[in-house]
XYZ file of C-alpha atoms in Angstrom:
685
model
C 38.549 385.141 161.966
C 35.334 384.208 163.506
C 34.142 387.508 163.115
C 34.720 387.416 159.627
C 32.791 384.146 159.340
C 29.921 385.417 160.984
C 29.947 388.223 158.701
C 30.114 385.538 155.972
C 27.255 383.683 157.197
C 25.120 386.627 157.849
C 25.524 387.532 154.117
C 24.480 384.254 152.752
C 21.102 384.352 155.024
C 20.338 387.726 153.850
C 18.559 387.418 150.495
C 16.963 384.285 151.720
C 14.974 386.764 154.802
C 14.861 389.216 151.932
C 12.806 386.753 149.508
C 10.643 385.110 152.531
C 10.051 389.209 153.245
C 9.134 390.219 149.914
C 6.947 386.800 149.937
C 4.913 387.873 152.715
C 4.615 391.631 151.980
C 2.835 390.511 148.546
C 0.793 387.700 150.467
C -0.315 390.518 153.030
C -1.000 393.433 150.387
C -2.835 390.595 148.006
C -4.938 389.707 151.037
C -5.674 393.352 152.366
C -6.878 394.048 148.254
C -8.829 391.154 148.284
C -10.772 392.243 151.431
C -11.219 395.564 150.711
C -13.038 394.708 147.476
C -14.897 391.804 149.721
C -15.893 395.736 152.435
C -16.560 397.307 149.245
C -18.994 394.468 148.014
C -20.866 393.989 151.258
C -21.407 397.504 152.235
C -22.651 397.706 148.354
C -25.424 394.902 148.969
C -26.182 396.186 152.034
C -27.873 399.364 150.802
C -29.232 397.869 147.890
C -31.360 395.564 149.899
C -32.498 398.784 152.315
C -33.289 400.938 149.400
C -34.558 398.477 147.280
C -37.303 397.397 150.172
C -40.278 399.386 148.455
C -39.673 397.968 145.006
C -39.629 394.260 146.617
C -42.741 394.732 148.407
C -44.663 396.588 145.580
C -43.448 393.189 143.150
C -44.368 390.548 145.234
C -47.649 392.476 146.013
C -46.781 391.990 149.727
C -46.983 393.825 153.623
C -44.730 396.092 155.153
C -44.362 393.603 157.911
C -43.570 390.883 155.639
C -40.589 392.570 153.821
C -39.590 393.281 157.295
C -39.202 389.413 157.700
C -37.327 389.311 154.532
C -34.703 392.053 155.447
C -34.413 390.482 158.734
C -33.341 387.349 156.900
C -29.850 388.656 156.592
C -29.217 388.678 160.174
C -31.256 385.291 160.799
C -28.679 383.240 158.382
C -25.717 385.087 160.185
C -26.975 383.633 163.409
C -26.897 380.315 162.205
C -22.689 380.427 161.344
C -21.640 383.232 163.758
C -20.808 380.933 166.587
C -18.760 378.337 164.577
C -16.656 381.349 162.804
C -16.060 382.730 165.719
C -14.879 379.087 167.702
C -13.456 377.313 164.640
C -12.649 380.518 162.109
C -8.852 381.542 163.502
C -7.798 377.473 163.577
C -9.472 377.189 160.116
C -7.699 378.411 156.751
C -8.811 382.215 156.888
C -8.395 383.226 153.432
C -10.184 380.691 152.313
C -12.953 380.573 155.006
C -13.596 384.391 153.367
C -13.109 384.060 149.955
C -16.109 380.619 150.633
C -18.103 383.637 152.492
C -17.848 385.971 149.570
C -18.566 383.328 147.175
C -22.026 382.292 149.158
C -22.801 385.984 149.684
C -22.716 386.077 145.671
C -25.235 383.622 145.480
C -27.340 384.965 147.739
C -27.464 388.257 145.980
C -28.536 386.516 142.802
C -31.062 383.916 144.295
C -32.700 387.521 145.186
C -33.089 388.396 141.759
C -33.945 385.690 140.276
C -37.845 385.303 140.417
C -37.496 388.418 138.155
C -36.698 386.141 135.230
C -40.014 383.246 136.586
C -42.523 385.830 137.562
C -44.549 387.311 134.866
C -44.533 390.419 133.661
C -45.672 392.976 136.468
C -49.367 394.034 136.024
C -49.486 397.633 137.733
C -53.364 397.676 136.896
C -55.867 395.236 136.690
C -56.926 396.577 133.970
C -53.858 395.946 131.535
C -54.104 393.264 129.140
C -51.956 389.794 129.564
C -50.105 391.141 126.476
C -47.226 393.549 127.883
C -47.356 395.654 124.574
C -51.175 396.100 124.902
C -50.788 398.350 128.318
C -52.858 401.313 126.691
C -55.519 403.170 128.365
C -58.280 402.769 125.878
C -59.476 399.991 128.868
C -58.829 402.477 131.747
C -62.743 402.305 133.482
C -64.887 405.468 133.047
C -68.660 405.978 134.519
C -70.841 403.394 132.443
C -74.022 403.652 133.907
C -76.039 400.568 134.694
C -73.407 398.230 132.662
C -71.027 395.562 134.232
C -67.369 396.979 134.227
C -65.930 393.107 132.634
C -62.450 395.405 132.368
C -62.172 395.162 136.079
C -62.596 392.081 136.201
C -59.455 389.567 135.880
C -61.092 385.913 133.418
C -60.152 382.737 134.667
C -58.491 382.868 131.404
C -55.936 385.233 132.500
C -54.814 383.706 135.621
C -54.373 380.622 133.837
C -51.782 381.963 131.555
C -49.396 382.342 134.231
C -50.109 385.698 136.250
C -51.362 383.405 139.278
C -46.956 383.426 139.760
C -47.110 387.489 139.637
C -49.265 388.671 142.907
C -50.747 386.696 145.658
C -47.972 383.662 145.257
C -44.905 382.802 147.440
C -42.061 383.738 145.338
C -40.930 386.213 147.808
C -39.430 383.399 149.930
C -36.630 382.733 147.226
C -35.931 386.734 148.161
C -36.027 385.701 151.665
C -33.830 382.797 151.303
C -31.385 384.384 149.187
C -31.318 387.521 151.802
C -30.724 384.710 154.594
C -27.381 383.060 152.549
C -26.099 386.709 152.279
C -25.776 386.882 155.390
C -24.539 383.498 156.198
C -21.695 384.243 154.247
C -20.919 387.824 154.661
C -20.334 386.734 158.509
C -16.713 385.305 158.291
C -15.375 388.401 156.073
C -15.605 391.148 159.298
C -14.183 389.151 162.087
C -11.492 386.714 160.128
C -10.734 389.644 158.000
C -9.852 391.972 160.811
C -7.983 389.344 162.883
C -5.767 387.927 159.640
C -4.610 392.036 159.970
C -4.205 392.092 163.277
C -1.886 389.120 162.868
C -0.084 389.597 160.901
C 0.390 393.065 159.679
C 3.992 394.921 160.575
C 4.029 395.988 164.170
C 2.370 399.075 165.107
C 0.281 399.251 161.767
C -2.793 397.200 162.084
C -4.622 399.998 163.133
C -3.104 402.371 159.817
C -4.460 399.107 157.203
C -7.916 398.939 159.703
C -8.928 402.458 159.223
C -7.745 402.603 155.479
C -10.232 399.132 155.159
C -13.411 400.817 156.515
C -12.479 404.259 154.699
C -12.275 402.741 151.218
C -15.160 400.182 152.258
C -17.147 403.782 151.828
C -17.087 403.114 148.111
C -19.928 400.207 148.482
C -22.210 402.902 150.549
C -21.330 405.430 147.207
C -21.784 402.906 144.635
C -25.122 401.100 146.023
C -26.856 404.640 146.511
C -25.932 405.848 142.769
C -27.031 402.296 140.779
C -30.289 402.009 143.257
C -31.348 405.667 142.263
C -30.414 404.693 138.569
C -32.093 401.299 138.438
C -35.012 402.388 140.090
C -35.899 404.762 137.716
C -36.104 401.912 135.022
C -39.268 400.191 135.014
C -38.919 396.709 136.433
C -39.452 395.198 132.493
C -36.941 397.240 130.918
C -35.905 395.204 127.880
C -39.126 392.917 127.943
C -42.011 395.480 127.118
C -42.695 398.335 125.547
C -41.807 401.375 127.392
C -43.786 403.778 125.182
C -46.873 401.876 126.769
C -46.532 401.795 130.221
C -48.747 404.984 132.256
C -46.692 405.337 135.208
C -44.253 407.700 136.661
C -41.852 406.865 139.169
C -43.419 409.203 141.512
C -46.479 405.922 140.992
C -47.061 404.572 144.346
C -47.544 401.770 142.111
C -44.045 402.122 140.163
C -41.868 399.343 140.761
C -38.068 400.080 139.702
C -35.420 397.367 137.973
C -34.274 396.006 141.278
C -32.851 393.219 140.221
C -30.336 394.653 138.263
C -28.588 395.694 140.951
C -28.561 392.434 143.296
C -27.234 391.087 139.817
C -24.040 393.253 139.875
C -23.564 392.980 143.432
C -23.635 389.316 143.172
C -20.819 389.018 140.491
C -18.734 391.874 142.459
C -18.962 389.382 145.499
C -18.006 386.315 143.556
C -15.039 387.860 141.936
C -13.857 389.327 145.249
C -13.654 385.777 146.061
C -11.404 384.573 144.025
C -7.682 385.960 145.007
C -8.657 384.483 149.203
C -8.433 380.746 147.190
C -4.898 381.354 146.195
C -3.446 382.961 149.669
C -1.209 381.142 152.645
C -2.891 380.097 155.902
C -0.293 381.825 157.234
C 2.397 384.175 155.596
C 5.790 384.481 156.341
C 6.104 387.091 159.396
C 9.449 389.153 160.403
C 7.858 389.976 163.688
C 8.213 385.877 165.053
C 8.670 387.234 168.749
C 5.023 389.314 168.435
C 3.662 385.875 167.166
C 5.503 383.548 169.442
C 2.711 383.430 171.763
C -0.436 382.807 169.860
C 1.291 380.721 166.977
C 3.111 378.055 169.844
C -0.378 377.297 171.483
C -1.919 376.603 168.116
C 0.632 374.340 166.874
C 1.147 372.556 169.887
C -2.349 371.830 170.245
C -2.498 370.266 166.930
C -0.062 368.035 167.631
C -1.401 366.866 170.717
C -4.875 366.251 168.810
C -2.976 364.336 166.409
C -1.291 362.362 169.321
C -3.750 361.679 171.789
C -8.001 361.495 170.638
C -8.433 361.630 174.766
C -6.615 364.337 175.414
C -8.516 366.600 172.999
C -11.915 365.734 174.516
C -10.520 366.951 177.451
C -9.239 369.834 176.129
C -12.919 370.765 174.672
C -14.235 370.342 178.085
C -12.208 372.190 179.775
C -12.449 374.918 176.340
C -16.324 374.703 177.018
C -16.325 375.292 180.972
C -13.938 378.167 180.394
C -16.343 379.281 177.773
C -19.206 379.318 180.248
C -17.318 380.491 183.171
C -16.262 383.950 180.969
C -19.689 384.243 179.691
C -21.067 384.477 183.258
C -18.346 386.820 183.925
C -19.785 389.163 181.478
C -23.240 388.614 182.393
C -22.747 389.102 186.134
C -21.018 392.604 185.203
C -23.709 395.381 186.053
C -22.121 398.029 183.465
C -21.867 395.629 180.709
C -25.458 394.540 181.194
C -26.580 398.079 181.349
C -24.390 398.788 178.287
C -26.242 395.649 176.490
C -29.456 397.034 176.810
C -28.893 400.482 176.153
C -27.235 399.892 172.557
C -29.629 397.423 172.063
C -32.207 399.993 171.903
C -30.320 402.633 170.062
C -30.032 399.827 167.607
C -33.132 399.089 167.010
C -34.084 402.400 166.100
C -31.539 402.829 164.038
C -32.817 399.677 161.943
C -36.223 400.014 161.799
C -35.853 403.582 160.803
C -32.925 403.364 158.196
C -35.188 400.004 156.594
C -38.150 402.447 155.922
C -36.954 405.673 155.767
C -37.122 405.192 151.958
C -40.701 404.601 151.974
C -41.437 407.538 154.264
C -39.822 410.005 152.309
C -41.616 408.791 148.974
C -44.942 408.479 151.162
C -45.091 411.627 153.232
C -43.369 414.208 150.798
C -44.243 412.093 147.351
C -40.398 411.886 146.620
C -39.210 408.870 143.936
C -37.367 405.952 145.139
C -34.726 407.374 143.037
C -34.831 410.645 144.412
C -34.700 409.150 147.994
C -31.896 407.170 147.269
C -29.581 410.015 145.602
C -30.959 412.042 149.171
C -29.704 409.793 151.791
C -26.405 409.041 149.742
C -25.807 412.118 149.395
C -26.402 412.985 152.799
C -25.947 410.100 155.491
C -22.164 408.954 153.950
C -20.037 412.246 154.411
C -22.178 413.172 157.863
C -21.653 409.485 158.968
C -17.825 409.822 157.990
C -17.038 413.451 159.472
C -18.866 412.745 162.398
C -17.203 409.540 163.607
C -13.764 410.964 162.439
C -14.307 413.930 164.942
C -15.811 411.489 167.703
C -12.445 409.703 167.797
C -10.387 413.064 167.330
C -12.234 414.462 170.476
C -11.546 411.689 172.945
C -8.097 411.281 171.927
C -7.371 414.946 172.174
C -9.167 415.258 175.400
C -7.651 412.104 176.570
C -11.318 411.150 178.156
C -12.016 409.128 180.997
C -14.063 405.909 180.936
C -16.736 408.325 182.748
C -16.037 410.755 180.317
C -16.361 408.784 176.942
C -19.891 407.747 178.356
C -20.954 411.037 178.717
C -20.015 411.989 175.663
C -21.938 409.162 173.926
C -24.866 410.429 176.482
C -24.958 414.102 175.552
C -24.239 413.556 171.675
C -27.231 411.007 171.631
C -29.141 413.511 173.576
C -28.334 416.081 170.895
C -29.491 413.274 167.921
C -32.625 412.555 170.381
C -33.889 416.709 170.665
C -33.238 416.669 166.776
C -35.403 413.628 166.127
C -38.364 415.202 168.121
C -38.296 418.028 165.386
C -39.615 415.260 162.719
C -43.178 415.692 164.422
C -43.682 418.812 163.313
C -42.631 418.190 159.895
C -45.355 415.562 159.033
C -47.620 416.606 155.842
C -51.527 416.313 156.044
C -52.617 413.742 155.088
C -53.285 413.756 150.912
C -56.884 414.912 149.728
C -58.525 411.492 148.625
C -61.955 410.921 147.617
C -62.942 408.274 149.035
C -60.516 408.037 151.569
C -60.064 411.712 153.972
C -63.306 413.369 151.720
C -66.754 412.481 150.641
C -66.376 411.119 146.925
C -68.073 414.665 145.663
C -64.950 416.139 147.596
C -66.731 418.469 149.445
C -67.113 417.468 153.505
C -63.635 415.154 155.494
C -64.480 411.716 156.435
C -63.991 410.353 159.997
C -62.824 407.062 158.652
C -61.427 405.704 155.379
C -62.949 402.472 155.841
C -65.987 401.751 153.864
C -66.799 405.279 152.674
C -70.552 405.554 150.907
C -70.822 406.802 147.489
C -72.350 409.801 146.404
C -74.868 410.730 143.697
C -72.263 412.051 141.295
C -70.577 408.006 141.053
C -73.861 405.869 142.753
C -75.034 405.030 138.962
C -71.363 404.193 137.498
C -71.062 400.535 138.899
C -67.212 401.166 139.368
C -65.324 399.046 141.329
C -64.052 400.456 144.680
C -61.051 398.157 144.813
C -59.778 399.671 141.940
C -56.455 401.785 142.421
C -55.607 403.607 139.053
C -55.159 407.674 140.834
C -56.481 410.323 139.063
C -55.808 414.415 139.520
C -58.847 416.375 139.494
C -58.416 420.448 138.667
C -60.155 420.827 141.834
C -56.748 419.432 143.452
C -58.465 416.296 144.823
C -57.311 413.015 143.665
C -59.752 410.489 142.819
C -58.910 406.301 143.054
C -59.877 406.020 139.089
C -61.686 407.654 136.315
C -64.856 406.028 137.375
C -65.252 406.774 140.389
C -64.661 410.577 139.988
C -67.980 410.378 137.893
C -65.796 410.468 134.277
C -67.924 410.443 131.060
C -65.343 410.717 128.254
C -61.595 410.679 127.863
C -59.167 411.628 124.835
C -55.433 411.230 124.044
C -53.565 408.401 124.910
C -50.909 406.944 127.310
C -49.641 409.182 129.878
C -51.362 411.789 128.457
C -54.446 410.867 128.717
C -57.472 413.497 130.017
C -60.732 412.520 131.237
C -63.698 415.091 131.108
C -66.872 415.681 132.410
C -66.279 414.381 135.753
C -69.202 415.102 138.031
C -67.428 414.670 140.989
C -64.534 416.834 140.091
C -67.382 419.682 139.442
C -69.072 419.709 142.379
C -66.577 421.045 144.823
C -67.498 424.807 143.573
C -65.789 423.953 139.779
C -69.273 423.672 138.032
C -67.656 426.507 135.285
C -64.266 425.255 135.001
C -62.672 422.437 133.120
C -64.121 419.616 135.019
C -61.013 417.293 134.190
C -58.918 414.815 135.515
C -55.273 413.283 134.812
C -53.693 410.545 135.054
C -51.637 410.337 138.441
C -52.011 411.661 142.081
C -52.261 415.041 143.059
C -48.862 416.203 144.272
C -48.231 417.458 147.756
C -48.922 421.716 148.658
C -45.933 423.843 148.749
C -45.816 423.788 152.528
C -45.163 420.359 152.773
C -42.697 420.681 149.829
C -40.913 423.352 151.990
C -41.109 420.725 154.940
C -39.089 418.662 152.886
C -36.477 421.040 152.907
C -35.973 421.536 156.480
C -36.505 417.783 156.947
C -33.560 416.985 155.253
C -31.576 419.697 157.494
C -32.712 417.802 160.537
C -31.377 414.336 159.388
C -27.930 416.268 158.963
C -27.519 417.456 161.718
C -28.748 414.242 163.466
C -27.114 412.004 161.212
C -23.615 413.889 162.556
C -25.296 414.176 166.497
C -25.682 410.002 166.377
C -21.943 409.887 164.479
C -20.028 412.198 167.012
C -20.963 409.322 169.360
C -20.491 406.260 168.170
C -16.674 405.907 168.838
C -17.843 406.030 172.222
C -20.416 404.005 172.467
C -18.231 401.146 170.369
C -15.486 401.557 173.113
C -18.301 401.150 175.983
C -19.124 397.796 175.242
C -15.528 396.357 175.762
C -13.376 398.993 178.035
C -16.453 397.537 181.440
C -15.213 394.443 181.050
C -11.807 392.115 182.101
C -9.155 393.148 179.079
C -9.218 389.098 178.372
C -12.449 388.999 177.939
C -13.129 391.890 175.285
C -13.292 389.648 172.311
C -16.478 387.518 173.905
C -17.965 390.922 174.897
C -17.829 392.158 171.913
C -19.130 388.933 169.727
C -21.981 388.736 172.409
C -22.937 391.830 172.418
C -23.018 390.863 168.103
C -24.772 388.410 168.390
C -27.667 389.983 171.099
C -28.029 392.977 168.680
C -28.484 390.465 165.688
C -31.051 388.082 167.202
C -32.915 390.760 169.277
C -32.568 394.035 166.992
C -31.688 393.185 163.689
C -34.372 390.317 163.619
C -37.091 391.841 164.988
C -37.432 395.363 164.230
C -37.945 395.409 160.730
C -40.777 393.303 161.599
C -42.528 395.540 164.134
C -41.780 398.938 162.429
C -43.038 397.365 159.421
C -46.090 395.700 161.148
C -47.102 399.679 163.443
C -46.425 401.107 159.650
C -49.436 398.489 158.309
C -51.585 399.751 160.312
C -51.312 403.117 158.531
C -52.613 402.062 155.346
C -55.554 403.561 154.157
C -55.701 401.700 150.164
C -54.510 398.280 149.791
C -54.595 396.745 146.888
C -55.990 393.003 145.993
C -54.135 390.870 144.184
C -55.550 387.898 141.652
C -56.382 385.279 144.417
C -58.583 388.224 146.348
C -56.097 388.955 148.852
C -54.732 391.633 150.290
C -51.581 393.001 148.966
C -49.697 396.121 149.475
C -50.262 399.151 150.518
C -50.917 402.169 147.925
C -51.974 405.060 150.093
C -51.251 405.747 153.964
C -52.562 408.309 156.309
C -49.665 410.325 156.813
C -50.367 412.201 160.169
C -50.880 408.184 161.458
C -47.975 407.038 159.354
C -45.576 409.946 160.363
C -46.830 409.202 164.280
C -46.133 405.982 164.087
C -43.038 405.781 162.435
C -41.209 408.650 164.700
C -42.999 407.492 167.684
C -41.788 404.376 168.339
C -38.551 405.556 167.244
C -38.637 407.870 170.219
C -39.930 405.675 172.519
C -36.491 403.165 172.245
C -34.248 406.027 172.302
C -35.504 407.924 175.284
C -35.535 404.236 177.049
C -31.707 404.190 176.018
C -31.121 407.462 177.202
C -32.613 406.736 181.079
C -30.363 403.625 180.869
C -27.395 406.059 179.425
C -28.164 408.060 182.982
C -28.511 404.994 184.894
C -25.288 403.925 183.255
C -22.910 407.139 184.210
C -24.107 406.749 187.676
C -22.459 403.210 188.025
C -19.740 403.707 186.218
C -19.014 407.239 188.658
C -19.442 405.111 191.541
C -17.043 402.153 190.946
C -14.234 403.899 188.861
C -13.993 407.001 191.115
C -14.101 404.808 193.966
C -10.847 403.452 192.763
C -9.301 406.516 191.924
C -9.857 407.774 195.455
C -8.102 404.669 196.694
C -5.203 404.687 193.505
C -2.073 406.807 194.820
C -2.172 408.202 191.540
C -3.280 411.544 190.388
C -7.204 411.698 189.479
C -8.266 410.096 186.116
C -4.917 408.529 185.401
C -5.879 405.394 186.260
C -9.020 405.043 184.473
C -6.628 406.776 181.403
C -4.528 403.880 181.449
C -6.273 400.992 182.269
C -9.462 401.980 180.042
C -7.765 403.700 177.088
C -6.019 401.538 175.549
C -5.819 402.240 171.033
C -9.144 400.805 169.703
C -8.256 397.945 167.668
C -9.443 395.303 165.725
C -11.281 393.153 167.777
C -13.392 395.674 169.163
C -14.889 396.572 165.669
C -18.146 394.816 165.465
C -19.999 394.284 161.918
C -23.512 395.453 162.040
C -25.083 396.000 158.502
C -27.372 398.195 159.862
C -24.029 400.046 161.046
C -23.089 401.862 157.207
C-alpha cells in the first residue's frame, strides 16, 4: 500500500519536473545562441578595426603612432571595467550584464563611423575643387615656367567652406572614444558567458559547448575579412560623389575605402545580439542541484547576511580584500608564473604590433591594395590557426604530456615560428625608384638621403610645389612625385586615363628617342618583388601554423603552475597585464618606429604633417621585423629559463613520489582545460 502511494506521488511530481527541465533547456539554448551571435559580433568588429587601420590613418591624415593609440584605446576601455566585471559579475544578473555590454559595444562601433558624416568630402589632393563633382584632371599642375602655380595652394575661401574639419583636425578622437566604448562593452561577454555555461551546462558538457562556441565565433573573422575587402574597394564618399571623377585607384597610397560601412554593420549586429539577453533569467532551473549546491548556497547565504547585518557585510568585504591580496601575493611570488607572465607578454606584444600593421606592410612593401590584403590574410590565417590549435590540443591529449612536456612543446613550436619569421628579412623588396626621394630628379643617380633633394635643371624653372604628392609613372620605370616635378609641358586625355607629354626629366635618363610621357599613379613593383610576395605568403602560412600548434600549450602554462584555487586569479591577472602592458603600448611603439621609415609626408590644410605617402621599403621592413624579432627572441630565452626551473621543481617531486615517474605530474597538472582558463584577447583571432 505504501509502495503504491509512493509511485502515485512520484507520477504527480514528474510532469512538474519535466516542465522545469524543459524551461531550463529552452533558456540555456537561447543563452547559448545569443552568446554565439555576440562572439561573432565581437570578432567581426575586432577584424574590421585591424583591417581598417590604414584607411583610418589616411582619412584623418594622422601618423602611424597616432593610429596605434586609437587601436590601443580598446584595451584602455577594457581596463576601466575589467576589475568590476571580474569581482561583481558573477553576483549580478549575468545575461543582462552581457546584453548591456553588447549594446555598448554596438554603440561604440557606430560612434567610430559617425565622423564620416560630419566631415567634408575626402580630398586626396590639394588640387581638387571644393565641389566633389569637379575633381577633374584638368587642374593638375604641369611645368609652367616663371609662373606661380596658384592651383597648388589652398585658398582661405576653401578652408572657410568646411575643409578645416577634414585633415589636421581632431575628429579622430571620436574614433578613439568609439573604440574605447567597444572595449568597455566587450569586457563582460567572454568571462561571464563562459562562467554561465560552466555553471548551468549539463554535467560534463561544458567543454563541448565551449568548443562549439569558439568554433562558431570563427564566422566573425570570416565575415570581417570579407566585408573589409569589399568595402575597401568602394570609395570613401560613395553615394556622395561622381565616382567617374575620382582619378585614384585602390592601389594608390592616398586611396581611402568605405571603412565606415563596416563599423555601421558591426554595430547593428552587436545591438541585435544584445536583445535576447534581457529576456533570460539570472539562474535557469538546473536538474544537477547536487553539482551546484556548493556554488549556490554561499551566494544565497551571503545575500541574506548582507540584508540582515551591514556591519557583517563590511567585515566580509574586508576579509575578501585581504584574501584577494594574499592570493595575489601568492601568484606573484611564484617564480614559474612570473616567468610565464613576462614570456607571454613579450610574445603577445610581438603578435599585437605585427598584426596591427601587417596590412599596411603588405600594401607598402608589395604594392597590394587594402582589399587584396584583407582577402589574403582572411584566407590564410583563419584555417591555418584553427588547424594548428586543434592539432596542438590533440598532441597534448594523445601523448599525455607532462607539464614539462607541455612547456617543451610550446618552446619548440615558437622556436620553429621564430625561424620562419627570420626568413621575412630576405623577402624585403628594394626601395622604389622615386625621383626626388631615392634618385635625383633627373633619375640618373641615387641619393644618400631623401631629405631636401635639390631640383635638377630639368625642373628647376617649373616653379613646382615640392610638397605635392600626385605620383606619375614614366616610361623609364621611375615614379615622379607630380607631373610638374617630372618636367611635363602638356597633357592629353581626361580623368584616370590622362597622359602627360614632353616630360624633360623623364627623357634625360637615356630615353631621348622614346615616348617621353608619364601616366597617373606610381610605377608597379618589379617582377622580383612580386615573386617575393608569393614566397612571403607561404612563410606566413608556416609561421601561423607553428605558432598555433603551441598556443594551447602556452595557455595551459599560465594556470597550471599555480595552485588550483588560484587558477582564475592567475588567468585574470595575466589578462590584465597583457592588456595594460601589451595591448595598449605595442601598437603605439610599433607605429612610432614605422613612422621613422617615412620618406614623404602629406601636408594638411593647416600646414601640419599628416599621413605618410611612401616609405623607405628596406628601412620599413627591417624596422617592422626587427622589433618583432627582439621581442620573440627575448621570449625564447625566457622559455629556456622556464623549462629549466620547471624541471628542478617537478622532477624533484616525481623522485620523491611513490608513483611511477611522470604520473604524478600528469594527474596534478593535466586536468581538462575548462572555461576559467580561457583568456580573451582581441588580438587572438
